[in-house]
CSV table of C-alpha atoms in Angstrom, one decimal:
chain,number,residue,atom,x,y,z
N,1,UNK,CA,12.5,-14.2,7.2
N,2,UNK,CA,14.6,-16.0,5.1
N,3,UNK,CA,13.7,-17.5,2.6
N,4,UNK,CA,16.1,-19.0,-0.1
N,5,UNK,CA,14.1,-18.7,-3.0
N,6,UNK,CA,16.3,-18.0,-6.4
N,7,UNK,CA,14.4,-14.3,-6.4
N,8,UNK,CA,12.2,-11.3,-4.5
N,9,UNK,CA,9.0,-12.6,-7.1
N,10,UNK,CA,9.0,-16.2,-6.5
N,11,UNK,CA,8.8,-15.6,-1.8
N,12,UNK,CA,6.4,-12.7,-3.3
N,13,UNK,CA,4.3,-15.1,-5.4
N,14,UNK,CA,4.2,-18.0,-2.8
N,15,UNK,CA,3.4,-15.4,-0.2
N,16,UNK,CA,0.1,-14.4,-2.2
N,17,UNK,CA,-0.7,-18.1,-2.9
N,18,UNK,CA,-0.3,-19.4,0.5
N,19,UNK,CA,-4.0,-18.0,2.0
N,20,UNK,CA,-5.9,-19.9,-1.2
N,21,UNK,CA,-3.1,-23.3,-0.3
N,22,UNK,CA,-4.1,-23.3,3.5
N,23,UNK,CA,-6.5,-22.0,4.9
N,24,UNK,CA,-9.9,-24.4,3.7
N,25,UNK,CA,-9.2,-28.4,4.9
N,26,UNK,CA,-8.7,-30.4,2.3
N,27,UNK,CA,-7.9,-27.6,-0.2
N,28,UNK,CA,-4.2,-27.8,-0.7
N,29,UNK,CA,-3.3,-28.4,-3.7
N,30,UNK,CA,-1.5,-31.4,-4.8
N,31,UNK,CA,1.6,-31.3,-8.0
N,32,UNK,CA,-1.0,-33.5,-10.8
N,33,UNK,CA,0.7,-36.7,-11.8
N,34,UNK,CA,3.8,-36.9,-14.6
N,35,UNK,CA,4.2,-34.2,-17.0
N,36,UNK,CA,2.3,-30.9,-16.3
N,37,UNK,CA,1.6,-27.4,-17.6
N,38,UNK,CA,2.4,-25.8,-14.5
N,39,UNK,CA,4.7,-22.5,-13.5
N,40,UNK,CA,7.5,-22.5,-11.6
N,41,UNK,CA,5.9,-20.6,-9.1
N,42,UNK,CA,2.8,-22.0,-9.2
N,43,UNK,CA,4.9,-24.9,-8.7
N,44,UNK,CA,7.0,-23.9,-5.3
N,45,UNK,CA,3.6,-22.0,-4.2
N,46,UNK,CA,1.9,-25.5,-4.2
N,47,UNK,CA,4.7,-27.2,-2.8
N,48,UNK,CA,5.2,-24.2,0.6
N,49,UNK,CA,1.0,-25.2,0.7
N,50,UNK,CA,1.0,-28.3,1.5
N,51,UNK,CA,4.2,-27.1,4.0
N,52,UNK,CA,2.0,-24.2,6.0
N,53,UNK,CA,-1.3,-26.6,6.1
N,54,UNK,CA,1.9,-29.8,7.2
N,55,UNK,CA,3.1,-27.6,10.3
N,56,UNK,CA,-0.9,-26.3,11.3
N,57,UNK,CA,-2.1,-29.9,11.3
N,58,UNK,CA,1.4,-31.5,13.1
N,59,UNK,CA,0.9,-28.2,15.8
N,60,UNK,CA,-2.6,-29.0,16.1
N,61,UNK,CA,-1.5,-32.7,16.5
N,62,UNK,CA,2.1,-32.8,18.6
N,63,UNK,CA,2.0,-29.4,19.8
N,64,UNK,CA,4.8,-27.6,18.6
N,65,UNK,CA,8.0,-28.6,20.4
N,66,UNK,CA,7.4,-32.6,19.4
N,67,UNK,CA,7.0,-31.8,15.7
N,68,UNK,CA,10.1,-32.0,13.8
N,69,UNK,CA,11.3,-30.4,10.4
N,70,UNK,CA,11.3,-34.5,9.4
N,71,UNK,CA,7.6,-34.5,10.2
N,72,UNK,CA,6.8,-31.3,7.7
N,73,UNK,CA,8.3,-32.6,4.6
N,74,UNK,CA,6.7,-35.9,5.2
N,75,UNK,CA,3.9,-34.8,5.9
N,76,UNK,CA,3.5,-32.6,3.2
N,77,UNK,CA,5.7,-34.7,0.5
N,78,UNK,CA,8.5,-32.9,-0.4
N,79,UNK,CA,12.1,-34.1,-0.3
N,80,UNK,CA,14.4,-31.8,2.2
N,81,UNK,CA,15.6,-29.6,-0.1
N,82,UNK,CA,12.8,-28.4,-1.2
N,83,UNK,CA,12.0,-27.1,2.8
N,84,UNK,CA,15.2,-24.8,2.7
N,85,UNK,CA,14.7,-24.0,-0.6
N,86,UNK,CA,10.6,-21.8,1.0
N,87,UNK,CA,12.4,-22.3,5.2
N,88,UNK,CA,15.6,-20.6,7.5
N,89,UNK,CA,14.3,-23.6,9.8
N,90,UNK,CA,11.5,-25.0,11.8
N,91,UNK,CA,10.6,-22.2,14.2
N,92,UNK,CA,10.7,-19.6,10.0
N,93,UNK,CA,8.1,-22.2,9.0
N,94,UNK,CA,5.5,-21.9,11.6
N,95,UNK,CA,6.0,-18.0,11.8
N,96,UNK,CA,4.8,-18.2,7.9
N,97,UNK,CA,2.0,-20.8,8.6
N,98,UNK,CA,1.0,-18.3,11.9
N,99,UNK,CA,1.4,-15.4,9.6
N,100,UNK,CA,-0.6,-16.7,6.7
N,101,UNK,CA,-3.4,-18.0,9.2
N,102,UNK,CA,-3.5,-14.6,10.7
N,103,UNK,CA,-4.2,-13.0,7.6
N,104,UNK,CA,-6.5,-15.5,6.1
N,105,UNK,CA,-8.5,-15.1,9.8
N,106,UNK,CA,-8.2,-11.2,9.6
N,107,UNK,CA,-9.7,-10.8,5.9
N,108,UNK,CA,-12.5,-13.4,6.9
N,109,UNK,CA,-14.0,-11.3,9.8
N,110,UNK,CA,-13.7,-8.3,8.2
N,111,UNK,CA,-15.6,-9.6,5.2
N,112,UNK,CA,-18.1,-11.1,7.1
N,113,UNK,CA,-17.9,-8.3,9.5
N,114,UNK,CA,-18.9,-5.9,6.4
N,115,UNK,CA,-21.8,-6.5,5.9
N,116,UNK,CA,-23.6,-6.4,9.0
N,117,UNK,CA,-26.5,-3.5,9.5
N,118,UNK,CA,-24.8,-2.0,12.9
N,119,UNK,CA,-21.4,-2.1,14.7
N,120,UNK,CA,-23.4,-4.5,17.6
N,121,UNK,CA,-24.4,-7.8,14.3
N,122,UNK,CA,-20.3,-6.6,13.3
N,123,UNK,CA,-19.2,-7.3,16.7
N,124,UNK,CA,-21.1,-10.6,16.8
N,125,UNK,CA,-20.7,-11.6,13.4
N,126,UNK,CA,-16.1,-11.0,13.6
N,127,UNK,CA,-16.5,-13.4,16.9
N,128,UNK,CA,-18.5,-15.8,14.8
N,129,UNK,CA,-16.2,-15.9,12.1
N,130,UNK,CA,-13.6,-16.4,14.9
N,131,UNK,CA,-14.4,-19.2,16.4
N,132,UNK,CA,-15.9,-21.1,13.4
N,133,UNK,CA,-12.4,-21.1,12.2
N,134,UNK,CA,-10.2,-22.1,15.0
N,135,UNK,CA,-12.5,-25.0,15.0
N,136,UNK,CA,-12.9,-26.1,11.2
N,137,UNK,CA,-8.8,-25.7,12.2
N,138,UNK,CA,-7.7,-26.8,14.7
N,139,UNK,CA,-3.5,-25.9,14.3
N,140,UNK,CA,-4.6,-22.2,13.6
N,141,UNK,CA,-6.8,-22.6,16.5
N,142,UNK,CA,-3.5,-23.9,18.5
N,143,UNK,CA,-0.9,-21.6,16.8
N,144,UNK,CA,-2.2,-18.6,18.3
N,145,UNK,CA,-3.6,-20.1,21.9
N,146,UNK,CA,-1.6,-22.5,23.4
N,147,UNK,CA,1.5,-23.0,21.0
N,148,UNK,CA,1.6,-19.3,20.6
N,149,UNK,CA,5.2,-18.7,22.7
N,150,UNK,CA,7.1,-21.6,22.1
N,151,UNK,CA,8.9,-20.2,19.2
N,152,UNK,CA,10.9,-19.4,21.5
N,153,UNK,CA,12.7,-15.9,19.6
N,154,UNK,CA,10.2,-13.3,17.5
N,155,UNK,CA,7.1,-15.4,19.5
N,156,UNK,CA,6.3,-12.8,21.9
N,157,UNK,CA,6.7,-9.6,19.4
N,158,UNK,CA,4.6,-11.5,16.5
N,159,UNK,CA,1.6,-12.5,19.7
N,160,UNK,CA,2.1,-8.9,20.6
N,161,UNK,CA,1.2,-8.3,16.6
N,162,UNK,CA,-1.4,-10.5,16.4
N,163,UNK,CA,-2.7,-9.2,19.0
N,164,UNK,CA,-2.3,-4.8,17.8
N,165,UNK,CA,-4.3,-6.4,14.7
N,166,UNK,CA,-7.1,-7.7,16.4
N,167,UNK,CA,-7.1,-4.3,18.6
N,168,UNK,CA,-7.9,-2.3,15.5
N,169,UNK,CA,-10.6,-4.5,14.7
N,170,UNK,CA,-12.6,-3.4,18.2
N,171,UNK,CA,-10.8,0.4,17.9
N,172,UNK,CA,-13.2,0.5,15.3
N,173,UNK,CA,-16.4,-1.1,16.3
N,174,UNK,CA,-15.4,1.3,19.5
N,175,UNK,CA,-15.6,4.4,17.9
N,176,UNK,CA,-18.9,3.1,15.8
N,177,UNK,CA,-20.6,2.2,19.6
N,178,UNK,CA,-20.0,5.6,20.6
N,179,UNK,CA,-20.1,7.9,17.8
N,180,UNK,CA,-16.4,9.1,17.8
N,181,UNK,CA,-13.9,8.6,15.7
N,182,UNK,CA,-11.0,6.2,16.2
N,183,UNK,CA,-7.9,8.4,16.9
N,184,UNK,CA,-10.0,9.2,20.1
N,185,UNK,CA,-9.8,6.7,21.3
N,186,UNK,CA,-6.4,6.2,22.1
N,187,UNK,CA,-7.7,6.1,26.5
N,188,UNK,CA,-8.9,2.6,25.9
N,189,UNK,CA,-6.9,1.5,23.8
N,190,UNK,CA,-5.6,-1.0,27.3
N,191,UNK,CA,-9.1,-1.6,27.3
N,192,UNK,CA,-9.4,-3.4,24.0
N,193,UNK,CA,-5.4,-4.6,24.6
N,194,UNK,CA,-7.9,-6.4,28.2
N,195,UNK,CA,-10.9,-8.2,25.7
N,196,UNK,CA,-8.2,-9.5,23.2
N,197,UNK,CA,-5.9,-10.5,25.5
N,198,UNK,CA,-8.9,-12.1,27.7
N,199,UNK,CA,-10.4,-14.0,24.9
N,200,UNK,CA,-7.0,-15.6,23.9
N,201,UNK,CA,-7.2,-17.0,27.1
N,202,UNK,CA,-10.6,-18.4,27.3
N,203,UNK,CA,-9.8,-19.8,23.8
N,204,UNK,CA,-6.3,-20.5,25.3
N,205,UNK,CA,-7.9,-23.4,28.0
N,206,UNK,CA,-10.4,-25.2,25.4
N,207,UNK,CA,-7.2,-25.6,23.4
N,208,UNK,CA,-5.6,-27.5,26.2
N,209,UNK,CA,-7.9,-28.9,27.5
N,210,UNK,CA,-8.6,-30.5,24.4
N,211,UNK,CA,-12.4,-29.3,23.2
N,212,UNK,CA,-11.2,-27.7,20.1
N,213,UNK,CA,-14.3,-28.4,18.9
N,214,UNK,CA,-15.9,-27.2,21.6
N,215,UNK,CA,-15.3,-23.8,21.0
N,216,UNK,CA,-17.9,-21.7,19.3
N,217,UNK,CA,-20.0,-22.6,22.8
N,218,UNK,CA,-18.0,-19.6,24.0
N,219,UNK,CA,-19.3,-16.7,22.4
N,220,UNK,CA,-21.3,-16.2,25.0
N,221,UNK,CA,-19.0,-15.4,27.8
N,222,UNK,CA,-16.3,-13.0,24.3
N,223,UNK,CA,-19.9,-10.8,23.7
N,224,UNK,CA,-20.2,-10.5,26.8
N,225,UNK,CA,-17.5,-9.9,27.7
N,226,UNK,CA,-16.8,-7.3,24.1
N,227,UNK,CA,-20.4,-4.9,25.7
N,228,UNK,CA,-18.9,-5.3,29.2
N,229,UNK,CA,-16.5,-2.4,27.5
N,230,UNK,CA,-18.7,-1.4,25.0
N,231,UNK,CA,-22.1,-1.0,26.2
N,232,UNK,CA,-20.1,1.6,29.4
N,233,UNK,CA,-22.1,3.8,30.3
N,234,UNK,CA,-18.5,6.5,30.3
N,235,UNK,CA,-15.4,5.3,27.7
N,236,UNK,CA,-12.3,7.5,28.5
N,237,UNK,CA,-11.3,9.5,25.4
N,238,UNK,CA,-8.6,11.7,24.2
N,239,UNK,CA,-9.0,15.2,25.2
């Protein structure tokens, strides 16, 4: 999306390192003072990670609409020129931070679910990771819920793609719960879309009210919503 680096190789290297630079609070790697032996790719990745984290933090604090490029570069400690080497504009930076957050969140959910014994434990483990991640990273919470549509053109499609990824995770669990193949659950797709939309709305209301830190209290309601579909006696499946 409009990355202005000198080569595709540098952009790909930075993309691969986004998660390591922005996932854990306080672990974004900064450049050492004075002379250092970091490669050009490592410098770019470090700067990029700081800008992505700055964007996420600023959105959490003041919302997307109030956040400016000047805010991001000041928080990240980079120049305006450096910002535009990585991103076309503020929206591009926001989308990159959003995409990175979603990728890491989904990976964490899949990893947690993989160690569970059955579909219900996997469902609960996924909800635990989802809620804990939003509490730990309020910038992600606000980006995925309240400010999901604030970025203008492209935001609707991106939000739908994010929801579709979560629908896909639920589809696999639903198939396991009913002992069927995921490919037979096409008729159940609207139910899963409704569940994901409901989960997002529950989280969004808490974030809007400034209660991001207490999101984990929503787990019982979210679990009940999911189980209303997962434990339904009859499930629409493809013929």
